[in-house]
Amino acid sequence: MMLPRAVFFDLDNTLVHREASIDLYARRFWRDFGDAIDGGGEAHVAAVVKRCDNGGYLPTDSPFTSIKQAVSHGLKTQIVWRQAVEQDALLDHWERHNAVCTAAMPGAAEAVGFLSANGVRVGVISNGSHRTRLEKVARLPFAAAIELTVSSESAGVKKPDAAIFRVAAEALGVAPEDCWYIGDHPLNDVIGAARAGMAPVWLSGFHPWPAEMPPPSSQISMLAQLAERLV
């Protein structure tokens, strides 16, 4: 099989393990606020954040308009505080520290290393603010191998719109047809990339595949399997 000229990745739950990153954030949160909390420890903080974060996707019936609002509200109301704390302070803490508390997905370093060693260019396409995308990428141990990070904020359009994938391909100077895209979300990642002309690879295990959608043409259950697909 001919190698693609470029491989783009989603960020959360693809190159970044979101729940492991939340565990890192909970450790930081407990260090900063633990003295004001009536027990529970960082494990309880992590459980609250994971419940409110919902894998990075707000439920359709959520009263909130952003993950940061949902998380800060949960930290305010689902933790027993011994000292008063304002929700704005919790929101500010999340904005300051969640992106830098980043844990790489198992196998990500090996997958990116394989691509770089074989002359395949590597980029990221991710919904969210450009600042937090860059901060997360910078914390990855293989950040130097990532040539381009395109966020929905920088592109002015979000996945699954095909335009964001085309923007990224054009920025690297490659045709979408010469690119692969790896992501965990069936609609945002797989269908979106396919509509743009890229070859999508679904990373299973985080979102169920919708029964009404045709099965994915290519899928892996861990990033270590990516090299096998390419060779």
GROMACS .gro file of C-alpha atoms in nm:
model
  231
    1MET     CA    1   0.000   0.000   0.000
    2MET     CA    2   0.123   0.348  -0.085
    3LEU     CA    3   0.164   0.563   0.221
    4PRO     CA    4  -0.050   0.879   0.246
    5ARG     CA    5   0.131   1.209   0.211
    6ALA     CA    6  -0.021   1.333   0.537
    7VAL     CA    7  -0.212   1.193   0.833
    8PHE     CA    8  -0.429   1.421   1.043
    9PHE     CA    9  -0.549   1.331   1.391
   10ASP     CA   10  -0.830   1.441   1.615
   11LEU     CA   11  -0.702   1.554   1.954
   12ASP     CA   12  -0.921   1.451   2.250
   13ASN     CA   13  -0.959   1.073   2.279
   14THR     CA   14  -0.730   1.024   1.982
   15LEU     CA   15  -0.385   1.173   2.046
   16VAL     CA   16  -0.490   1.286   2.395
   17HIS     CA   17  -0.648   1.053   2.651
   18ARG     CA   18  -0.921   1.277   2.790
   19GLU     CA   19  -0.999   1.087   3.111
   20ALA     CA   20  -0.631   1.045   3.202
   21SER     CA   21  -0.589   1.417   3.140
   22ILE     CA   22  -0.879   1.488   3.377
   23ASP     CA   23  -0.702   1.279   3.641
   24LEU     CA   24  -0.402   1.510   3.603
   25TYR     CA   25  -0.628   1.813   3.630
   26ALA     CA   26  -0.797   1.676   3.945
   27ARG     CA   27  -0.455   1.641   4.105
   28ARG     CA   28  -0.382   2.007   4.029
   29PHE     CA   29  -0.728   2.113   4.147
   30TRP     CA   30  -0.690   1.932   4.479
   31ARG     CA   31  -0.350   2.092   4.531
   32ASP     CA   32  -0.501   2.438   4.478
   33PHE     CA   33  -0.839   2.397   4.651
   34GLY     CA   34  -0.811   2.090   4.875
   35ASP     CA   35  -0.781   2.289   5.197
   36ALA     CA   36  -1.124   2.441   5.130
   37ILE     CA   37  -1.297   2.109   5.054
   38ASP     CA   38  -1.461   1.881   5.310
   39GLY     CA   39  -1.303   1.551   5.203
   40GLY     CA   40  -1.331   1.332   4.896
   41GLY     CA   41  -0.982   1.380   4.762
   42GLU     CA   42  -0.870   1.416   4.404
   43ALA     CA   43  -1.055   1.097   4.306
   44HIS     CA   44  -1.387   1.264   4.388
   45VAL     CA   45  -1.285   1.576   4.197
   46ALA     CA   46  -1.196   1.363   3.895
   47ALA     CA   47  -1.531   1.182   3.912
   48VAL     CA   48  -1.722   1.512   3.921
   49VAL     CA   49  -1.528   1.656   3.628
   50LYS     CA   50  -1.565   1.341   3.417
   51ARG     CA   51  -1.939   1.333   3.480
   52CYS     CA   52  -1.982   1.698   3.381
   53ASP     CA   53  -1.732   1.680   3.095
   54ASN     CA   54  -1.920   1.387   2.939
   55GLY     CA   55  -1.630   1.297   2.714
   56GLY     CA   56  -1.610   1.651   2.582
   57TYR     CA   57  -1.964   1.659   2.445
   58LEU     CA   58  -2.255   1.835   2.614
   59PRO     CA   59  -2.573   1.625   2.632
   60THR     CA   60  -2.850   1.750   2.404
   61ASP     CA   61  -3.061   1.850   2.706
   62SER     CA   62  -2.776   2.030   2.886
   63PRO     CA   63  -2.866   2.370   3.034
   64PHE     CA   64  -2.509   2.485   2.964
   65THR     CA   65  -2.358   2.625   2.646
   66SER     CA   66  -2.002   2.506   2.702
   67ILE     CA   67  -1.804   2.232   2.875
   68LYS     CA   68  -1.629   2.486   3.095
   69GLN     CA   69  -1.964   2.610   3.228
   70ALA     CA   70  -2.081   2.254   3.298
   71VAL     CA   71  -1.756   2.161   3.473
   72SER     CA   72  -1.730   2.475   3.686
   73HIS     CA   73  -2.095   2.441   3.792
   74GLY     CA   74  -2.036   2.077   3.886
   75LEU     CA   75  -1.728   2.163   4.088
   76LYS     CA   76  -1.927   2.431   4.270
   77THR     CA   77  -2.237   2.220   4.345
   78GLN     CA   78  -2.120   1.857   4.361
   79ILE     CA   79  -1.832   1.911   4.602
   80VAL     CA   80  -1.881   1.987   4.972
   81TRP     CA   81  -1.698   2.312   5.036
   82ARG     CA   82  -1.586   2.414   5.385
   83GLN     CA   83  -1.506   2.762   5.259
   84ALA     CA   84  -1.705   2.971   5.014
   85VAL     CA   85  -1.580   2.967   4.656
   86GLU     CA   86  -1.714   3.152   4.355
   87GLN     CA   87  -1.798   2.961   4.039
   88ASP     CA   88  -1.605   3.221   3.837
   89ALA     CA   89  -1.289   3.120   4.025
   90LEU     CA   90  -1.350   2.755   3.937
   91LEU     CA   91  -1.416   2.840   3.573
   92ASP     CA   92  -1.097   3.044   3.561
   93HIS     CA   93  -0.901   2.754   3.711
   94TRP     CA   94  -1.036   2.515   3.447
   95GLU     CA   95  -0.949   2.758   3.168
   96ARG     CA   96  -0.597   2.806   3.305
   97HIS     CA   97  -0.506   2.444   3.373
   98ASN     CA   98  -0.720   2.188   3.189
   99ALA     CA   99  -0.535   2.214   2.857
  100VAL     CA  100  -0.190   2.190   3.011
  101CYS     CA  101  -0.292   1.884   3.213
  102THR     CA  102  -0.259   1.664   2.907
  103ALA     CA  103  -0.192   1.290   2.892
  104ALA     CA  104  -0.100   1.128   2.561
  105MET     CA  105  -0.305   0.838   2.433
  106PRO     CA  106  -0.125   0.503   2.467
  107GLY     CA  107   0.046   0.424   2.137
  108ALA     CA  108   0.028   0.783   2.012
  109ALA     CA  109   0.402   0.846   2.032
  110GLU     CA  110   0.477   0.524   1.846
  111ALA     CA  111   0.218   0.597   1.575
  112VAL     CA  112   0.341   0.951   1.517
  113GLY     CA  113   0.702   0.834   1.527
  114PHE     CA  114   0.632   0.573   1.261
  115LEU     CA  115   0.470   0.830   1.035
  116SER     CA  116   0.753   1.080   1.073
  117ALA     CA  117   1.017   0.813   1.013
  118ASN     CA  118   0.846   0.724   0.687
  119GLY     CA  119   0.815   1.078   0.559
  120VAL     CA  120   0.444   1.115   0.629
  121ARG     CA  121   0.349   1.463   0.746
  122VAL     CA  122   0.142   1.489   1.065
  123GLY     CA  123  -0.124   1.740   1.163
  124VAL     CA  124  -0.415   1.791   1.402
  125ILE     CA  125  -0.773   1.897   1.324
  126SER     CA  126  -0.979   1.961   1.637
  127ASN     CA  127  -1.289   2.151   1.741
  128GLY     CA  128  -1.233   2.409   2.014
  129SER     CA  129  -1.042   2.725   2.090
  130HIS     CA  130  -0.712   2.765   1.911
  131ARG     CA  131  -0.525   2.848   2.230
  132THR     CA  132  -0.626   2.529   2.409
  133ARG     CA  133  -0.555   2.316   2.101
  134LEU     CA  134  -0.203   2.457   2.083
  135GLU     CA  135  -0.151   2.413   2.457
  136LYS     CA  136  -0.255   2.048   2.444
  137VAL     CA  137  -0.035   1.973   2.144
  138ALA     CA  138   0.262   2.146   2.309
  139ARG     CA  139   0.231   1.912   2.610
  140LEU     CA  140   0.254   1.597   2.399
  141PRO     CA  141   0.599   1.434   2.407
  142PHE     CA  142   0.595   1.410   2.027
  143ALA     CA  143   0.479   1.768   1.967
  144ALA     CA  144   0.782   1.847   1.747
  145ALA     CA  145   0.653   1.600   1.487
  146ILE     CA  146   0.317   1.779   1.449
  147GLU     CA  147   0.353   2.032   1.169
  148LEU     CA  148   0.009   2.189   1.181
  149THR     CA  149  -0.276   2.236   1.427
  150VAL     CA  150  -0.607   2.353   1.284
  151SER     CA  151  -0.885   2.440   1.528
  152SER     CA  152  -1.245   2.520   1.454
  153GLU     CA  153  -1.174   2.867   1.588
  154SER     CA  154  -0.880   2.927   1.352
  155ALA     CA  155  -1.063   2.779   1.053
  156GLY     CA  156  -1.393   2.953   1.120
  157VAL     CA  157  -1.578   2.624   1.072
  158LYS     CA  158  -1.610   2.311   1.285
  159LYS     CA  159  -1.620   1.939   1.226
  160PRO     CA  160  -1.805   1.762   1.071
  161ASP     CA  161  -1.809   2.037   0.804
  162ALA     CA  162  -1.583   1.919   0.524
  163ALA     CA  163  -1.436   2.268   0.491
  164ILE     CA  164  -1.219   2.238   0.802
  165PHE     CA  165  -1.052   1.925   0.664
  166ARG     CA  166  -0.988   2.095   0.331
  167VAL     CA  167  -0.843   2.400   0.508
  168ALA     CA  168  -0.593   2.174   0.686
  169ALA     CA  169  -0.494   1.986   0.371
  170GLU     CA  170  -0.443   2.311   0.181
  171ALA     CA  171  -0.231   2.451   0.463
  172LEU     CA  172   0.007   2.155   0.427
  173GLY     CA  173  -0.004   2.176   0.050
  174VAL     CA  174  -0.149   1.829  -0.001
  175ALA     CA  175  -0.470   1.710  -0.166
  176PRO     CA  176  -0.737   1.571   0.069
  177GLU     CA  177  -0.730   1.250  -0.135
  178ASP     CA  178  -0.368   1.201  -0.026
  179CYS     CA  179  -0.455   1.228   0.345
  180TRP     CA  180  -0.579   0.996   0.616
  181TYR     CA  181  -0.777   1.120   0.915
  182ILE     CA  182  -0.783   0.936   1.249
  183GLY     CA  183  -1.057   1.015   1.501
  184ASP     CA  184  -1.292   0.866   1.758
  185HIS     CA  185  -1.623   1.033   1.669
  186PRO     CA  186  -1.833   0.865   1.396
  187LEU     CA  187  -1.993   1.183   1.262
  188ASN     CA  188  -1.746   1.460   1.341
  189ASP     CA  189  -1.438   1.264   1.244
  190VAL     CA  190  -1.522   0.975   1.013
  191ILE     CA  191  -1.810   1.118   0.810
  192GLY     CA  192  -1.666   1.468   0.810
  193ALA     CA  193  -1.326   1.355   0.678
  194ALA     CA  194  -1.485   1.129   0.418
  195ARG     CA  195  -1.697   1.415   0.286
  196ALA     CA  196  -1.378   1.616   0.238
  197GLY     CA  197  -1.219   1.337   0.036
  198MET     CA  198  -0.984   1.207   0.305
  199ALA     CA  199  -0.956   0.840   0.399
  200PRO     CA  200  -1.098   0.817   0.753
  201VAL     CA  201  -0.993   0.565   1.014
  202TRP     CA  202  -1.225   0.526   1.312
  203LEU     CA  203  -1.062   0.481   1.654
  204SER     CA  204  -1.327   0.276   1.833
  205GLY     CA  205  -1.392   0.250   2.205
  206PHE     CA  206  -1.511   0.601   2.291
  207HIS     CA  207  -1.833   0.653   2.094
  208PRO     CA  208  -2.066   0.376   1.973
  209TRP     CA  209  -2.111   0.348   1.599
  210PRO     CA  210  -2.467   0.460   1.508
  211ALA     CA  211  -2.681   0.174   1.382
  212GLU     CA  212  -2.829   0.393   1.108
  213MET     CA  213  -2.486   0.469   0.956
  214PRO     CA  214  -2.304   0.235   0.716
  215PRO     CA  215  -2.014   0.062   0.889
  216PRO     CA  216  -1.674   0.235   0.877
  217SER     CA  217  -1.448   0.136   0.591
  218SER     CA  218  -1.147   0.127   0.822
  219GLN     CA  219  -1.119   0.111   1.199
  220ILE     CA  220  -0.869   0.045   1.475
  221SER     CA  221  -0.916  -0.011   1.846
  222MET     CA  222  -0.576   0.131   1.946
  223LEU     CA  223  -0.324   0.360   1.783
  224ALA     CA  224  -0.061   0.086   1.782
  225GLN     CA  225  -0.261  -0.073   1.500
  226LEU     CA  226  -0.217   0.228   1.273
  227ALA     CA  227   0.126   0.121   1.148
  228GLU     CA  228  -0.022  -0.217   1.053
  229ARG     CA  229  -0.284  -0.041   0.839
  230LEU     CA  230  -0.018   0.164   0.665
  231VAL     CA  231   0.212  -0.126   0.579
   0.00000   0.00000   0.00000
